[in-house]
Coordinates of C-alpha atoms and ligand atoms in Angstrom, one line a residue:
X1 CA 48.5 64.3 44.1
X2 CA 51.2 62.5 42.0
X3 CA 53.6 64.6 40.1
X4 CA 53.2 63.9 36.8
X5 CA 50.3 63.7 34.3
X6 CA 49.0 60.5 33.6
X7 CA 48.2 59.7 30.1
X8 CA 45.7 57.6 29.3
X9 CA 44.0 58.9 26.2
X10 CA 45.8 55.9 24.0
X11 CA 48.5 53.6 23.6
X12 CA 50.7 55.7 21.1
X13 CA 51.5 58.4 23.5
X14 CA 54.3 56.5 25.0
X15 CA 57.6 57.5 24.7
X16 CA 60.5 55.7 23.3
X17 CA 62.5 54.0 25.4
X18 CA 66.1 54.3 26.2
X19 CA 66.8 51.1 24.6
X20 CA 65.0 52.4 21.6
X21 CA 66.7 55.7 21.7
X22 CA 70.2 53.9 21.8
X23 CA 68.9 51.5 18.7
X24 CA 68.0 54.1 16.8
X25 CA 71.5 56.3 17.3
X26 CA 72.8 53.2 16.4
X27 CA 71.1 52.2 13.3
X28 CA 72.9 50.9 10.4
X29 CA 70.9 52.8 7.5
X30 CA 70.6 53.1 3.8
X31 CA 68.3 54.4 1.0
X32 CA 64.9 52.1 1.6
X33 CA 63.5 53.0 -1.5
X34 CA 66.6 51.0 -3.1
X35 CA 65.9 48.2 -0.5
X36 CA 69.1 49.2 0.8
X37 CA 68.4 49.8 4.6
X38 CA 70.1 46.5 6.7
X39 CA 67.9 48.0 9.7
X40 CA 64.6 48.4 7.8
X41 CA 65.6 44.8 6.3
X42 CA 66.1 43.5 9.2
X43 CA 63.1 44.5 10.8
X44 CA 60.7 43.4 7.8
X45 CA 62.2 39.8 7.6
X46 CA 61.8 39.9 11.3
X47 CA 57.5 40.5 11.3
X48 CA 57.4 38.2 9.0
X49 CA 58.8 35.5 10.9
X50 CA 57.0 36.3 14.1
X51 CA 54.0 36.1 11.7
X52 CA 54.3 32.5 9.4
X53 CA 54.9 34.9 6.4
X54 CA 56.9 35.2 3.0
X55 CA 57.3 38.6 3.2
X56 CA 57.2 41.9 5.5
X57 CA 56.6 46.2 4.8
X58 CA 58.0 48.8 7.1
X59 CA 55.1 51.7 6.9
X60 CA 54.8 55.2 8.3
X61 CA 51.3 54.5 10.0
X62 CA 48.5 52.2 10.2
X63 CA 46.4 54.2 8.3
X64 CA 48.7 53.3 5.5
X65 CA 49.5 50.2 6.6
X66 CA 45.3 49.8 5.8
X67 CA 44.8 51.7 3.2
X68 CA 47.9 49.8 1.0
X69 CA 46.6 46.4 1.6
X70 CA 43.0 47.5 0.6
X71 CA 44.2 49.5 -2.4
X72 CA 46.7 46.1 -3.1
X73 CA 43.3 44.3 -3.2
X74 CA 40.7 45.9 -4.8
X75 CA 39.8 47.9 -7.8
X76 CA 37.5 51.0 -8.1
X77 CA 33.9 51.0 -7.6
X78 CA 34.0 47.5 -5.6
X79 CA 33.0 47.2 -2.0
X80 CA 35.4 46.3 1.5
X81 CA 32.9 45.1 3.9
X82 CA 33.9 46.3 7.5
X83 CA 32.3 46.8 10.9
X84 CA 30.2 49.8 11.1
X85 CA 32.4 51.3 14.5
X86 CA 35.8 49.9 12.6
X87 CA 39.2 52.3 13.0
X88 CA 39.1 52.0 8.7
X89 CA 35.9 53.8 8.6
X90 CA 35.9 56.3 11.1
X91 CA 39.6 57.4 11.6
X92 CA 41.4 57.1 8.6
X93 CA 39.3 60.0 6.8
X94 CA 37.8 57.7 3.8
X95 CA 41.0 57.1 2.2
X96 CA 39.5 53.7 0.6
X97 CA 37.0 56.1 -0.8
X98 CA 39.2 59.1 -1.9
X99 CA 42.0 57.2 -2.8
X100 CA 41.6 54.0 -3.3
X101 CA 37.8 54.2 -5.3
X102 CA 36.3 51.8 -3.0
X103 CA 33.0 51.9 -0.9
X104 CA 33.3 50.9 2.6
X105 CA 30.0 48.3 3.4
X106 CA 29.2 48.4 6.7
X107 CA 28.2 45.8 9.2
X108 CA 27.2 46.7 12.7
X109 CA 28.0 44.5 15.2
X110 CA 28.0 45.7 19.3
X111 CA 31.1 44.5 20.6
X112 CA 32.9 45.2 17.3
X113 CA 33.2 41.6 16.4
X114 CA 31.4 41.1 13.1
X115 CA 30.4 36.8 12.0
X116 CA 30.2 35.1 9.0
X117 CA 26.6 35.6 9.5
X118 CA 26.4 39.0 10.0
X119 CA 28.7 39.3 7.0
X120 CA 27.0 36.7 4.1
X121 CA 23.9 39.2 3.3
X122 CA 25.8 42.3 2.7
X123 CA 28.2 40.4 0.1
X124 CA 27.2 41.3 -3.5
X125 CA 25.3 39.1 -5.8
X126 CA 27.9 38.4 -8.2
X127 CA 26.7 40.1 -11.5
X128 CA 28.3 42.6 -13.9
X129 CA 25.7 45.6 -13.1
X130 CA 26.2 45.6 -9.5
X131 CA 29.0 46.8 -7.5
X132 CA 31.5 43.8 -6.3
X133 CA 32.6 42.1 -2.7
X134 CA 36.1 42.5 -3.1
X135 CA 37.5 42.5 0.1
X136 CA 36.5 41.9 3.9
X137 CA 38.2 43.7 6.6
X138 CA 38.3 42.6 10.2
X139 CA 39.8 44.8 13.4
X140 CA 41.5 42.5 16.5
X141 CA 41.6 43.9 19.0
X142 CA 38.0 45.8 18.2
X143 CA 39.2 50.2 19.5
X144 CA 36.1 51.5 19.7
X145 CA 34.2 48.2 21.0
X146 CA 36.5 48.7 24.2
X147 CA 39.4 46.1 22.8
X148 CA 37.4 43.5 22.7
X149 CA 39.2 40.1 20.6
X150 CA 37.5 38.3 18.2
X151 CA 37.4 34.4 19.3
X152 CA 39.8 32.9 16.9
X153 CA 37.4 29.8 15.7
X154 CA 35.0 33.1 14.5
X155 CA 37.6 34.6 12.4
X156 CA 38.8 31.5 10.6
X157 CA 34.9 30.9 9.8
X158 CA 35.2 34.5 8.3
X159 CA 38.4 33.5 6.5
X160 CA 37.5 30.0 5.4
X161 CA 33.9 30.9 4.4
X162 CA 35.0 34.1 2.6
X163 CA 37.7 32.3 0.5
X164 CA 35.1 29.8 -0.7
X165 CA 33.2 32.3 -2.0
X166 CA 36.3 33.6 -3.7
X167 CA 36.9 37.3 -1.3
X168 CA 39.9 37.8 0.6
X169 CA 40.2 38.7 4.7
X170 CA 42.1 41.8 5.4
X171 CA 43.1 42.0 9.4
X172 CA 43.6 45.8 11.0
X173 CA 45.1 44.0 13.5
X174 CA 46.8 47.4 15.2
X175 CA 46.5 45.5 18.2
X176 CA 47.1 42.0 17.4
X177 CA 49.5 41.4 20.2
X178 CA 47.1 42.5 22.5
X179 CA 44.6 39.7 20.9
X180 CA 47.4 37.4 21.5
X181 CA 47.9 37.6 25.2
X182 CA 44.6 37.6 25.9
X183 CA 44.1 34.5 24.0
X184 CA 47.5 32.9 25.1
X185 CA 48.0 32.0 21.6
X186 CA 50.6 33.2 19.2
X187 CA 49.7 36.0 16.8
X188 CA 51.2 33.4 13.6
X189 CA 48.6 31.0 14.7
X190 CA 45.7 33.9 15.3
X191 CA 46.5 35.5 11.9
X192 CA 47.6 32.4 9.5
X193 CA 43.8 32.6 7.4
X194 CA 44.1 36.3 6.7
X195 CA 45.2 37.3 3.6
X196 CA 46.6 40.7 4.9
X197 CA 48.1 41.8 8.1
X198 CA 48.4 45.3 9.1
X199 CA 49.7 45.9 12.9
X200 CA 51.0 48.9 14.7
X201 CA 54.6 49.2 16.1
X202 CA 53.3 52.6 17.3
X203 CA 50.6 51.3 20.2
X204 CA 51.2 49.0 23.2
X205 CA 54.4 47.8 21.5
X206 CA 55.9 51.6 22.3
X207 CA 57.5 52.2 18.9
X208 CA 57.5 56.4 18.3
X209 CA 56.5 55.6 14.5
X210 CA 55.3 52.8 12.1
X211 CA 53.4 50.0 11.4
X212 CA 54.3 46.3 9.4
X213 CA 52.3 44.8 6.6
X214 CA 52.9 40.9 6.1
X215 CA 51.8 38.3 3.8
X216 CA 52.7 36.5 0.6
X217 CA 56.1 37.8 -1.5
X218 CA 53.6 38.6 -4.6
X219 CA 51.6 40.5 -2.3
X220 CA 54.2 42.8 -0.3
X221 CA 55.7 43.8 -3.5
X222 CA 52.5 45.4 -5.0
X223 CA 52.0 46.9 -1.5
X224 CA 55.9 48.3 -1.8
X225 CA 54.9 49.8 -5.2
X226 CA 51.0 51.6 -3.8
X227 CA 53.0 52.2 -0.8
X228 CA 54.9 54.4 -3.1
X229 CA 52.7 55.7 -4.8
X230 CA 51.2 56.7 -1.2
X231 CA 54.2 58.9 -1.5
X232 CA 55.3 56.6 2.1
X233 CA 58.6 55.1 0.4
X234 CA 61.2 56.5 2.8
X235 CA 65.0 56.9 2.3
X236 CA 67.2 56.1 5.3
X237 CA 64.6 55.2 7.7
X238 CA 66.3 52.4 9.6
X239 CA 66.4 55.3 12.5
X240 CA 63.1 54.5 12.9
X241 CA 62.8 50.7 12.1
X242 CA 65.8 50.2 15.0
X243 CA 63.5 51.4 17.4
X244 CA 61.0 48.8 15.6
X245 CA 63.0 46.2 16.3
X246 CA 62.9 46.8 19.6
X247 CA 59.5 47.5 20.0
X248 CA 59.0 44.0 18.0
X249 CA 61.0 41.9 20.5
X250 CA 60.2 43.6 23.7
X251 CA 57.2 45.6 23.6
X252 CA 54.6 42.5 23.6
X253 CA 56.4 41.0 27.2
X254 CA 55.1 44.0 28.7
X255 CA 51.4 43.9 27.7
X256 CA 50.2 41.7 30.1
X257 CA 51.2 44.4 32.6
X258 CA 48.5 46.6 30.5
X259 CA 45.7 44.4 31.0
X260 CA 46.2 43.8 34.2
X261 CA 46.2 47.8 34.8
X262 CA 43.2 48.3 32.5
X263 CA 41.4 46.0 34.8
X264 CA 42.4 48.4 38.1
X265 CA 41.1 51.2 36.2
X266 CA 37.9 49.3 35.3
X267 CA 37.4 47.3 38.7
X268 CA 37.7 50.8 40.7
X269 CA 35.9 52.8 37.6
X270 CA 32.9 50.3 39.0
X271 CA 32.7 50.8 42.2
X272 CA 32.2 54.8 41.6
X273 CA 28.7 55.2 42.2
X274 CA 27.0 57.1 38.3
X275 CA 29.6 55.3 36.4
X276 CA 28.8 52.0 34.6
X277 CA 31.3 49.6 33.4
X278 CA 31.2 45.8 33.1
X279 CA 35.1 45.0 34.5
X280 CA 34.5 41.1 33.1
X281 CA 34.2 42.7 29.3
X282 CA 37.7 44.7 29.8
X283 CA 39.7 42.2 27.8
X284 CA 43.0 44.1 26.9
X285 CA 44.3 47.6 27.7
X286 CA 41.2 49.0 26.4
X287 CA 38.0 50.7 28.9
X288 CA 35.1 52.4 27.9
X289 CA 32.6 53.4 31.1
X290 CA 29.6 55.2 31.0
X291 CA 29.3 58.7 33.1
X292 CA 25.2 58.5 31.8
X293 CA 24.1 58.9 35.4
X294 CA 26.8 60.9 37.1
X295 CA 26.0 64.9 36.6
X296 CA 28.7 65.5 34.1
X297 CA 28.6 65.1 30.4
X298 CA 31.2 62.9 29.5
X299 CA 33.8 65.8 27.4
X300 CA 32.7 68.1 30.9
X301 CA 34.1 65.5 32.4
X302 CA 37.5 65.1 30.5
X303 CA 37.7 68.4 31.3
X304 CA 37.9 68.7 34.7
X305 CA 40.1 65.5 34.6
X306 CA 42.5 67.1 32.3
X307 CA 42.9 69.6 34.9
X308 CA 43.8 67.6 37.3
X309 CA 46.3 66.0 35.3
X310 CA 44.6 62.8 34.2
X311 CA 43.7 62.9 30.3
X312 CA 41.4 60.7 28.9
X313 CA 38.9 61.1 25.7
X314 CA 35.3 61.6 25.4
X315 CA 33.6 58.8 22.8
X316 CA 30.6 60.3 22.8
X317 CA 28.2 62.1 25.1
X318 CA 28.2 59.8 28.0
X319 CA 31.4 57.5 27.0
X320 CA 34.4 57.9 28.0
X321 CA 37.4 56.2 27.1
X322 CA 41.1 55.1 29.1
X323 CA 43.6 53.7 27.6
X324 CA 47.1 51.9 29.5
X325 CA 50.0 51.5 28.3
X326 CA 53.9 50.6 28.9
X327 CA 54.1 54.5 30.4
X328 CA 51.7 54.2 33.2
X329 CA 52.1 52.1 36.0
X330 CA 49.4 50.6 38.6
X331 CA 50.2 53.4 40.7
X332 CA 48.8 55.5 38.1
X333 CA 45.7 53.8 37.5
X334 CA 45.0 53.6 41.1
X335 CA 45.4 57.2 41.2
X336 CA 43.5 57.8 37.9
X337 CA 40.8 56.0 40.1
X338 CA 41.2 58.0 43.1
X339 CA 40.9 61.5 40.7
X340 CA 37.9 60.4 38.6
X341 CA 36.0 59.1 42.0
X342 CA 36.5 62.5 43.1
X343 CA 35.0 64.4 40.4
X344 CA 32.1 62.6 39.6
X345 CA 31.5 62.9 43.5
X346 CA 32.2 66.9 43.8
X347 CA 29.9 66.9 40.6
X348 CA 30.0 70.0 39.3
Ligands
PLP1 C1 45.7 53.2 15.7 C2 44.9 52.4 14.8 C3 45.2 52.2 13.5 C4 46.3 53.0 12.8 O1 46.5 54.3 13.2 P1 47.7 55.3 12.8 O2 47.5 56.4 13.7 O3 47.4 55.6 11.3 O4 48.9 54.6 12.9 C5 44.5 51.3 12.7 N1 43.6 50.6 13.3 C6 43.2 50.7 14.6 C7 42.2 49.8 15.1 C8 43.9 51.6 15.4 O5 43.6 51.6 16.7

């Protein structure tokens, strides 16, 4: 038995590190909502270089980080087209809807990576008695598809068709840098067509709070203003964007290691006999694998694992889902591996 719990029910469980820690006692601060935070600066001009942009917003969460570019974008009663398993319209409790006025439009698609031809039908005929496109929204890498990455020639169709037609690409790109290592390409060059990026600071890049939004100078200061509104302007918060900084420079050297863990767990997840998993679909740090045909449901399941200190989380009745990140090693996978063989085998 290992000694500690391993963690793998997400990516924003990790801790921060001591690097962090010693970035964050050290934090030059000021009042943000005065633009007067060197650290928060700092950090915003930062993402925005990483990312080809103008401009760069320090936010408390992604769900803000979402909800401000879609609010930024739209007006009430028009219609964000997303995918029908998307992070915007399951886990960020309809805030388009119940703050920002705005339907969500739903496209299925089963790996999470929606086309332009999935996508054309459900835009609006553009006439003044039906509700209007106004926005698409896109999520790299796909959670709840298992972290899959949208091929970057099918996202610039979405873009470059989209723009033609006169509607803007938002990007939940929580896990853009995930994306990017996968597709050994940069996340500027993966993310130039969108109009709006959200990622997380908070997930594999090991931040303990925030996410950035970048794009055009016009564009972050109306999202400064909703983000306002929001009631998410913060006063001396470079405490938290030192540790952003951090998470910025360092935190994507270490994904690779994630991926490479993620396919332990989902190598070894495969050759458990009941559980069903496709190792060659495990792109990033994402797994999702079927206990269907084992003799536990999958939250029975979670249980027992959580009591053998291995947590993971239940997607639905037969899924369940792992997660790696920067604080578990391969050791721990392995042993994840070891714990789960043994209790779908003692089934009961
Ligand atoms: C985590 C996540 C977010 C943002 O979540 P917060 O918990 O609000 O920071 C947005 N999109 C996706 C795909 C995510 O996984």
């Amino acid at each position: 038995m290992s000694d500690k719990i391993i963690d793998l029910r997400s990516d924003t469980v990790t801790k921060p590190s001591p690097a962090m820690r010693q970035a964050m006692a050290e934090a030059e601060v000021g009042d943000d909502v005065y633009l007067e935070d060197p650290t928060v600066n700092r950090l915003q001009s930062r993402a925005a270089e990483i990312f080809g942009r103008e401009a760069g917003l320090f936010v408390p969460s992604g769900s803000m980080g979402n909800l401000t570019c879609i609010m930024a974008q739209t007006f009430r009663g028009q219609e964000v087209i997303c995918e029908a398993a998307g992070h915007i319209y399951n886990y960020e409790m309809a805030s388009m809807t119940a703050l920002g006025g705005v339907l969500p439009r739903l496209v299925a698609a089963a790996d999470g990576i929606l086309t332009w031809d999935k996508i054309a039908p459900a835009i609006r005929e553009k006439v003044y008695y039906r509700p209007q496109t106004a926005l698409i929204s896109l999520e790299n890498t796909h959670n709840m598809a298992g972290g899959t990455v949208y091929p970057t020639d099918v996202a610039e169709e979405i873009c470059d068709r989209a723009h033609e037609v006169g509607i803007p690409v938002h990007l939940d790109g929580a896990r853009i840098f995930n994306a990017a290592v996968y597709l050994r390409q940069d996340v500027a060059a993966i993310t130039k067509k969108f109009d709006s990026v959200q990622f997380c600071l908070s997930k594999g890049l090991g931040a303990p709070v925030g996410s950035m939004i970048v794009g055009s100078r016009d564009f972050i200061e109306r999202c400064r203003a909703i983000r306002k509104m929001l009631g998410g302007g913060m006063r001396q918060v470079g405490v938290l964007a030192g540790a952003g900084l951090v998470a910025l420079e360092e935190g994507p050297k270490l994904l690779p290691r994630d991926h490479e863990n993620a396919q332990i767990l989902a190598q070894g997840l495969a050759r458990i006999p009941g559980i069903q998993i496709d190792p060659a679909k495990v792109q990033t740090n994402i797994v999702i694998f079927d206990v269907g045909r084992t003799r536990l449901a999958a939250p029975q399941l979670v249980k027992k694992l959580d009591q053998r200190e291995v947590l993971s989380g239940a997607v639905d009745a037969t899924r369940i889902r792992v997660v790696t990140h920067r604080d578990v090693g391969r050791a721990d996978c392995e042993q994840a591996v070891r714990v789960i063989g043994e209790v779908v085998g003692a089934g009961y």
